[in-house]
Steps between C-alpha positions, in 0.01 A plus 500: 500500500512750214402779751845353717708488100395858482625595812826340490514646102470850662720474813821303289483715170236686400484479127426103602171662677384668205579230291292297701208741492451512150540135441226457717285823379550345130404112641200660649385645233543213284789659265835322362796663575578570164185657452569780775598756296209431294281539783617862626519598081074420552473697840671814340247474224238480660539807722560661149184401420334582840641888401816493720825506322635703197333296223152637633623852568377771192838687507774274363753678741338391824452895623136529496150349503272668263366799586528680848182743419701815488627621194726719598678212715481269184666776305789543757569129575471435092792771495680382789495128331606645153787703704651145675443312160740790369750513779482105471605494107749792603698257784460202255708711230723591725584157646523383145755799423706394785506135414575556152790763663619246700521224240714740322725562794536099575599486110749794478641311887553177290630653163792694732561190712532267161688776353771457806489157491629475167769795531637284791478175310702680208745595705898309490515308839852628672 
């Protein structure tokens, strides 16, 4: 019978399917629904612990995993990251620049149109 609910889930609309899936993954497993999120939040940690994931990884930006062995290669890819992280504070300047240029824009847009607005409110009606 649940197989059949599945089935039918799937072939009328498929977000029903999945819906149906999980319910059943989290009754088999013996967790509430509201505890769900709870339940992936302990999976993720504990691949973290396990060493998979970011939290485990030495380098904070993701890039590497310790030491290859060769220094030279350590040297270049310890440039290479220090280059990006560079290029990366560069583009973030830059997109603040243009936000804060087109804040200004948007305000000097209104000031004109409010400006007009109240020259043709001043104006005698004929």
């Amino acid at each position: 019978m649940e197989l059949l609910a599945m089935v039918l889930g799937f072939m009328v609309f498929w977000p029903i399917g999945l819906g149906v899936i999980a319910w059943k993954m989290c009754q088999r497993r013996g967790v509430s629904g509201g505890d769900w999120f709870g339940s992936l939040r302990e999976k993720f940690e504990g691949l973290n612990a396990a060493g998979f994931g970011a939290a485990s990884r030495p380098d904070w930006r993701g890039f590497g995993f310790g030491q290859s062995g060769n220094a030279a290669f350590d040297e270049w890819r310890k440039q290479e990251i220090e280059r990006l992280e560079e290029e990366r504070r560069k583009l973030e300047a830059a997109q603040k620049d243009f936000a804060a240029f087109v804040e200004q824009a948007r305000r000097a847009r209104d000031q004109e149109e409010f400006e007009r607005f109240m020259r043709d409110r001043s104006r005698p009606q004929a």
